[in-house]
Coordinates of C-alpha atoms and ligand atoms in Angstrom, one line a residue:
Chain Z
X1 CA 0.0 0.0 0.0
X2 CA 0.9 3.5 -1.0
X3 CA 1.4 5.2 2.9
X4 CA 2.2 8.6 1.6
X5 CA -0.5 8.8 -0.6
X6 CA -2.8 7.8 2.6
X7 CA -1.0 10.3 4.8
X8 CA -1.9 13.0 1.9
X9 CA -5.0 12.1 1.3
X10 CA -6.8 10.4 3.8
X11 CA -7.5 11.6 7.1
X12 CA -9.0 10.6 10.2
X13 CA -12.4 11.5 11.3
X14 CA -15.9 10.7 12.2
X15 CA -18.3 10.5 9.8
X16 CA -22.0 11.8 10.7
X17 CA -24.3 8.8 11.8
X18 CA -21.5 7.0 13.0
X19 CA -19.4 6.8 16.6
X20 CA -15.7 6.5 15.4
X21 CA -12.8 7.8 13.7
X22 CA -12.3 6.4 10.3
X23 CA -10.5 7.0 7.9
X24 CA -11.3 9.3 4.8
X25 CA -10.1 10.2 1.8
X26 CA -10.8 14.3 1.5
X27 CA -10.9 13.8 -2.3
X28 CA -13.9 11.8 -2.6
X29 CA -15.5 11.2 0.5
X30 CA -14.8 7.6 0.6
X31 CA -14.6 5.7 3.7
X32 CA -12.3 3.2 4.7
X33 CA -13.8 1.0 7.2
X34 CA -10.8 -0.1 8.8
X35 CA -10.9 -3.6 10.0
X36 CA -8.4 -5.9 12.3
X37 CA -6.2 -8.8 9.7
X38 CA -6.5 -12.4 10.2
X39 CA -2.7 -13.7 10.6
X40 CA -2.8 -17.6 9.9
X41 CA -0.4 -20.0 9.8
X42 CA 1.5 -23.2 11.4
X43 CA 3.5 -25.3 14.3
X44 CA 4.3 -28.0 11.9
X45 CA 6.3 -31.4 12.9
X46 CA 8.3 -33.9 11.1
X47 CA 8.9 -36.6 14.1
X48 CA 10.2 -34.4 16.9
X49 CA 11.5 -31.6 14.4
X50 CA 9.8 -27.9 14.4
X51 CA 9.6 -26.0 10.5
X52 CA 11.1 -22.4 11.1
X53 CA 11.3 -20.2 8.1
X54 CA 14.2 -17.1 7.8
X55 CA 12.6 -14.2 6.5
X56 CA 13.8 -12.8 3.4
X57 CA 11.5 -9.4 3.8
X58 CA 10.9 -7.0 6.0
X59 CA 10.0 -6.7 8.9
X60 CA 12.9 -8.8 10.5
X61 CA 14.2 -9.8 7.9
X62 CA 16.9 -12.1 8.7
X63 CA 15.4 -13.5 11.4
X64 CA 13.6 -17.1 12.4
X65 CA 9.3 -17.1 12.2
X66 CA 7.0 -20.0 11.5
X67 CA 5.4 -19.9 8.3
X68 CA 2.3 -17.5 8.7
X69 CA 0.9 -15.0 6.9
X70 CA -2.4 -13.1 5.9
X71 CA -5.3 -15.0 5.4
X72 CA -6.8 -13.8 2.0
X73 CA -10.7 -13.1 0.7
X74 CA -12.3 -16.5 0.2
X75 CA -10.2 -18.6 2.3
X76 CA -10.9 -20.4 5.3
X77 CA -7.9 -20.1 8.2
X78 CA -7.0 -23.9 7.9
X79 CA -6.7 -23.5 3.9
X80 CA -4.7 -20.2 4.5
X81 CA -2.2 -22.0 7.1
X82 CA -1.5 -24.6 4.6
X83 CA -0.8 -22.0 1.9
X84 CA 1.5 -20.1 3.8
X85 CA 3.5 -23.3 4.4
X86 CA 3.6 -24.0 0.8
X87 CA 4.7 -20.4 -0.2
X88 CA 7.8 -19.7 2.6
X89 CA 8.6 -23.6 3.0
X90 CA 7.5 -25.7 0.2
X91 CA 6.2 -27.8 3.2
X92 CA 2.7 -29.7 2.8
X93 CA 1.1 -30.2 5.7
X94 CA -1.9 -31.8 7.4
X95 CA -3.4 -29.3 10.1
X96 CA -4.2 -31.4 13.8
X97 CA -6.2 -28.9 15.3
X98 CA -5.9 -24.8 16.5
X99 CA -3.3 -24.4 18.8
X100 CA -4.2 -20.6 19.8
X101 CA -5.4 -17.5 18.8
X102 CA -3.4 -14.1 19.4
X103 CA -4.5 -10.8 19.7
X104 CA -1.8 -7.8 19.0
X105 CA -4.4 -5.3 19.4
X106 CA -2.3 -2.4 19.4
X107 CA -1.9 -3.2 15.3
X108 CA -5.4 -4.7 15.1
X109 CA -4.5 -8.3 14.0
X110 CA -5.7 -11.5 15.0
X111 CA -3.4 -14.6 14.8
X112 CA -5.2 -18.5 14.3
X113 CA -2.3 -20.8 14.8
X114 CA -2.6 -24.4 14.3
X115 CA -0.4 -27.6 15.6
X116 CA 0.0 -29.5 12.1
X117 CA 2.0 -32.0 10.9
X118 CA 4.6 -32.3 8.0
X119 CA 3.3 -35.2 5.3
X120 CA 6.8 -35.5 4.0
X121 CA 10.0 -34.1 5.3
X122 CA 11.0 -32.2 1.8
X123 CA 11.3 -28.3 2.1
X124 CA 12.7 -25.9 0.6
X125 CA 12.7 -21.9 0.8
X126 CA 10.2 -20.2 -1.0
X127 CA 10.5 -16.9 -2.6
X128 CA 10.1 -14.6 1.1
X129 CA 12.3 -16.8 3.2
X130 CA 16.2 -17.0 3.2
X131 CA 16.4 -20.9 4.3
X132 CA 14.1 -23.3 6.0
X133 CA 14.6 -26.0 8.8
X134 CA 13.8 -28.3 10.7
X135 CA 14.3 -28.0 14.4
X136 CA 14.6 -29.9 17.5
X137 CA 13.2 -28.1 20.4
X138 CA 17.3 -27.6 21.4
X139 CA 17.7 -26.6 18.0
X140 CA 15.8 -23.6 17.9
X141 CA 17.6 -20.2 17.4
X142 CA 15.9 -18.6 20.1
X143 CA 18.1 -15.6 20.3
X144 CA 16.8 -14.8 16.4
X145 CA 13.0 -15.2 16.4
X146 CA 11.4 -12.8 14.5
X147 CA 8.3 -11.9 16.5
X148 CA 7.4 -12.3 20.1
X149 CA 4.7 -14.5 18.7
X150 CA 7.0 -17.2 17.6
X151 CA 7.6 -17.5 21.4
X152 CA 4.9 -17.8 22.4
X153 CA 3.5 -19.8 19.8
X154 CA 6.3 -22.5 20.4
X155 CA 5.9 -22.3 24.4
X156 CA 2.2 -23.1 24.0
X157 CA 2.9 -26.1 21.3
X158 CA 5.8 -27.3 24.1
X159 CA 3.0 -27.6 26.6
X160 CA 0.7 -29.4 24.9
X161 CA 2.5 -31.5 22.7
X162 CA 1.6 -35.0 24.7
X163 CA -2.2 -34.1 24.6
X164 CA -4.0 -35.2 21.6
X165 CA -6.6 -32.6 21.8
X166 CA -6.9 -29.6 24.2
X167 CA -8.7 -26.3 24.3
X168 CA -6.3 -23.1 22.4
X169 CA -4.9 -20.6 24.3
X170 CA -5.9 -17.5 23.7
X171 CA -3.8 -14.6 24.4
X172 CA -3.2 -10.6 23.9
X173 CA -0.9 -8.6 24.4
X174 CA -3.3 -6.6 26.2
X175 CA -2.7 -9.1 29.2
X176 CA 1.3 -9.6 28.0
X177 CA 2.4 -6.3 28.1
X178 CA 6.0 -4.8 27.3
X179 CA 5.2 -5.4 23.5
Chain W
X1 CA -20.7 2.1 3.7
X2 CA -22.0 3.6 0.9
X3 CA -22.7 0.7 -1.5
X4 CA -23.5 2.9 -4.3
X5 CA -20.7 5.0 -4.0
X6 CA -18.3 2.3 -4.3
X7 CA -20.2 0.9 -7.5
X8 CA -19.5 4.3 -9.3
X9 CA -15.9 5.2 -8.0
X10 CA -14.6 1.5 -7.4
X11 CA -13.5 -1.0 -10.1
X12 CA -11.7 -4.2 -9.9
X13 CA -8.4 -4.2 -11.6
X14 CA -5.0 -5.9 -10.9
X15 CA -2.7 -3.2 -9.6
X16 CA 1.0 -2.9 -11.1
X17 CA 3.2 -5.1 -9.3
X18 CA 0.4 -7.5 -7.9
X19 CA -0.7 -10.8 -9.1
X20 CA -4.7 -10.2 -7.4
X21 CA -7.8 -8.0 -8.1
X22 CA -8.1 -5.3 -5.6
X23 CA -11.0 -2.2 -5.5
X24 CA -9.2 1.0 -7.2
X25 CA -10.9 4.2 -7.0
X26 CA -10.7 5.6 -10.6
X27 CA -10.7 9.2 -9.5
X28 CA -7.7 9.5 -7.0
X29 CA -6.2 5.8 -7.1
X30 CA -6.3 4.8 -3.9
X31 CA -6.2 0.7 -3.4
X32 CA -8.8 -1.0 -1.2
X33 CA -7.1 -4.1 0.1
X34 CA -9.8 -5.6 0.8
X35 CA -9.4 -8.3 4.0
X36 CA -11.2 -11.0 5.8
X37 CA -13.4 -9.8 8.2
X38 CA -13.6 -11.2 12.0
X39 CA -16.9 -12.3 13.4
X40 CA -16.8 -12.7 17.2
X41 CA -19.7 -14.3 19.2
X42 CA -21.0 -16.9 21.8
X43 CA -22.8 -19.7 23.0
X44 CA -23.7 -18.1 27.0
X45 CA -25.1 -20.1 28.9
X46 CA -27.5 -19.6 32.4
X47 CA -27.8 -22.8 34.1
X48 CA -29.5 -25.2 31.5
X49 CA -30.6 -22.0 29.1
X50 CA -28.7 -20.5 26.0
X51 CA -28.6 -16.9 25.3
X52 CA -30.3 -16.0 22.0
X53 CA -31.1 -12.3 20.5
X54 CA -34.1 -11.8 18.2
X55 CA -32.8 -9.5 15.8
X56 CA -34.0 -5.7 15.6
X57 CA -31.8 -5.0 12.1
X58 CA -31.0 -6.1 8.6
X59 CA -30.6 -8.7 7.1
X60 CA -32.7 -11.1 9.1
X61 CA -34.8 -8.9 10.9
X62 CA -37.0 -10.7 13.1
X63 CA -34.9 -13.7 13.6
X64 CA -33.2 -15.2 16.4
X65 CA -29.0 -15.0 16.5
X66 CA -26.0 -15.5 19.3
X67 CA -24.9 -12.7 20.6
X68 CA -22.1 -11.4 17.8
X69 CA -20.5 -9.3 15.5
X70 CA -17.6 -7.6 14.0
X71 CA -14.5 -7.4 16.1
X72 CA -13.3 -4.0 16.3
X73 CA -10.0 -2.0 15.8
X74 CA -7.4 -2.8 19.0
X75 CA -9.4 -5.7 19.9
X76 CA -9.0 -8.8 21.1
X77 CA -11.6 -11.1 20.2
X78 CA -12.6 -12.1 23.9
X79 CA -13.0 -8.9 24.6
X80 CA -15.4 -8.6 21.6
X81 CA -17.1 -11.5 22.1
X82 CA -17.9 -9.9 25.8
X83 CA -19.1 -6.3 24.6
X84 CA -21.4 -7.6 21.5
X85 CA -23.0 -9.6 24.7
X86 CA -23.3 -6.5 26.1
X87 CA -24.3 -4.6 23.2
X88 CA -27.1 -7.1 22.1
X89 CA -28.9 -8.6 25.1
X90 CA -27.1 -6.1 28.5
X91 CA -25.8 -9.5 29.3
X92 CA -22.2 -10.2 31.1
X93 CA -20.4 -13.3 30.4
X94 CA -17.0 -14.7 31.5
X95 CA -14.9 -16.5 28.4
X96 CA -14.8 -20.6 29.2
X97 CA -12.8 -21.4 25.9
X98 CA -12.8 -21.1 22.2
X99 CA -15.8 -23.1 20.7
X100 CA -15.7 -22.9 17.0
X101 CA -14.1 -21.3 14.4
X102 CA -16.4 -21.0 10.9
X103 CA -15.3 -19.7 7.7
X104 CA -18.1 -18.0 5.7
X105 CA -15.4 -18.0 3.0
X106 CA -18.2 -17.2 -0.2
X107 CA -18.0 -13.2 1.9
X108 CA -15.0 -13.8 3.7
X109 CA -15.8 -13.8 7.2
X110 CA -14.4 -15.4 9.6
X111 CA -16.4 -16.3 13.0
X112 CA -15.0 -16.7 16.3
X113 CA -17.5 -18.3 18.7
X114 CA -17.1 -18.6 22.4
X115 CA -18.4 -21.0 24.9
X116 CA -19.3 -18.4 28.0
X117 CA -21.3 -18.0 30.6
X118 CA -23.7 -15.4 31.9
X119 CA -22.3 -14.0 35.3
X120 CA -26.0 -13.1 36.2
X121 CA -28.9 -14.1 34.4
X122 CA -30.7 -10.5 34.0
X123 CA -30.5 -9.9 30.8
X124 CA -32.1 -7.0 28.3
X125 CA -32.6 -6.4 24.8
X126 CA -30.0 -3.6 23.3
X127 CA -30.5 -1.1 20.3
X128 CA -30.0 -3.8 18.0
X129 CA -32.3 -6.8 19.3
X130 CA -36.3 -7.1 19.4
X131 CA -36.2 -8.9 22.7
X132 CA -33.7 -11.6 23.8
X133 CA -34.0 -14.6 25.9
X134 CA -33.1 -17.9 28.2
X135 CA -33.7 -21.1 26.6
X136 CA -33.7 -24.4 27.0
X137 CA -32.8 -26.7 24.4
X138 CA -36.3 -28.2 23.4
X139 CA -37.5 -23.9 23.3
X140 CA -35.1 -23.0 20.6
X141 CA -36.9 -21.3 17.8
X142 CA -34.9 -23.6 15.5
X143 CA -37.4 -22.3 12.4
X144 CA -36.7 -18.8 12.9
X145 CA -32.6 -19.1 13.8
X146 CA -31.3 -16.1 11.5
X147 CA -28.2 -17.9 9.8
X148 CA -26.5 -21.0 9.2
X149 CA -23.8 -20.8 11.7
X150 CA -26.4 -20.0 14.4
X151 CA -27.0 -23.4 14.1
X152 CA -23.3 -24.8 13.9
X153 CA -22.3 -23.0 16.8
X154 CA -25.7 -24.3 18.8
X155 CA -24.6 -27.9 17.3
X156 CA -21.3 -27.9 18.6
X157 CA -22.0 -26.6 21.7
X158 CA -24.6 -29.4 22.3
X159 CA -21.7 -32.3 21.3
X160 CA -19.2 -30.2 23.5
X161 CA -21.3 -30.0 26.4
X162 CA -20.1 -32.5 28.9
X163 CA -17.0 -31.7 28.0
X164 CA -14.4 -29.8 30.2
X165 CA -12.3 -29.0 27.5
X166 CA -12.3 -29.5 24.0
X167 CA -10.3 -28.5 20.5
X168 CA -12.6 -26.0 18.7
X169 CA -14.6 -27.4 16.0
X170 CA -13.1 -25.8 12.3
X171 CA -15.8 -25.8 9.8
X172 CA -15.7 -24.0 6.6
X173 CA -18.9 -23.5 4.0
X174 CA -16.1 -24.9 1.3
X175 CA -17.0 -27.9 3.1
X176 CA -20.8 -27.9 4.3
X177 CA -22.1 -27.0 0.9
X178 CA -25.3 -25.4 0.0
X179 CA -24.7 -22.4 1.7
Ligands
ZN1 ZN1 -10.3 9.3 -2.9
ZN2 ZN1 -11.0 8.2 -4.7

């Protein structure tokens, strides 16, 4: 997205029959109805092996993240997870069940994270990550995570890995804090 | 939103440097990328009675619905979940655990229902519901529930019952059909 067109253009205010700000572009009128993102994507296993992804993009580029990103129109959240796999890892997986949901409000997105499992144990990168890799839990590179997320993400899979169903977590950084 | 607006000003055109359709305002260019939308919601519960809203807006005016709707900027969805309670029936809730997640993917909406329950049982109808009410299983309005998922989420809640906890049901239209 074009920001410094929107900063031009667009500005915040409250339309008339309406009880927030939104945003609005003072050329034509038009209304943006803002909405929170839908972040899907994967804790994915091959035996006792974790799939990280290094990012070849910004933000963090560089750094370790599982393979997650935004769900798109006319997708479910388990169809999305398995796409993202496919585009950063060239993994195919088979989703087990939702492992938690996390709320960073303060940028309005909502993460669906599932526990899945890897059918086969070929990866490779795809065209936004550096390298892939398989991990054991000693393995990770925990000093080069790429979001606090990952964490927490991988904490909560740690904990519930001997229990073949369970409810999700969910968490926001509401509650965290510090992020 | 003004649907008419966007008819005139909007069209649907692949961007430069993008491989999807997005909205493009044909007057000053700005790019609508469009998203999934979150639905947030519950299954609340007094004793042996369900909370359901009879609705006082479009589309299904008239008809019954869980508390729910659109999760907000800077929100997590628990927190949502508790104020469209609030909103629709004057009813507070405490969060048990995530019951369902449902993917209306044919208009991209995502739903996020909750198994909750009421913290007192007075209860009142808001600014958008005709009345709401307690019920029992057997006095569900099942004719007049006003959507499909109404009845997934009352489903799954019914199977999960007994249960302390669960893994959230994933269902997805892609799947169910007919919809
Ligand atoms: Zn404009
Ligand atoms: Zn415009």
């Amino acid at each position: 997205m074009n920001d410094v067109k929107l900063d031009i253009l667009f500005h915040r205010r409250t339309p008339e029959q309406d009880d927030r700000e939104r945003l609005i572009c003072e050329r034509c009128g038009f209304v943006d109805y803002e909405n929170p993102k839908i972040v899907v994507g994967s804790v994915a296993t091959w035996k006792d092996k974790i799939l990280l992804c290094r990012r070849a993009i910004d933000p963090r580029d560089g750094y370790w993240t599982l393979p997650a990103g935004y769900l798109e129109l006319n997708e479910s959240p388990e169809t999305g997870a398995l796409r993202e796999a496919w585009e950063e890892a060239r993994a195919r997986l088979e989703i087990d069940q939702l492992l938690a949901t996390y709320a960073i409000t303060r940028i309005s997105q909502v993460q669906l994270i599932y526990r899945a499992r890897l059918i086969t144990p070929e990866i490779s990168a795809g065209p936004e990550s550096r390298e892939v890799g398989l991990f054991t839990w000693d393995e990770i590179p925990w000093d080069e995570l790429a979001f606090p997320s990952v964490r927490w993400a991988l904490d909560h899979f740690c904990q519930t890995r001997d229990q073949p169903t369970f409810a999700p977590l969910g968490q926001s950084d509401a509650g965290a804090g510090g992020l």
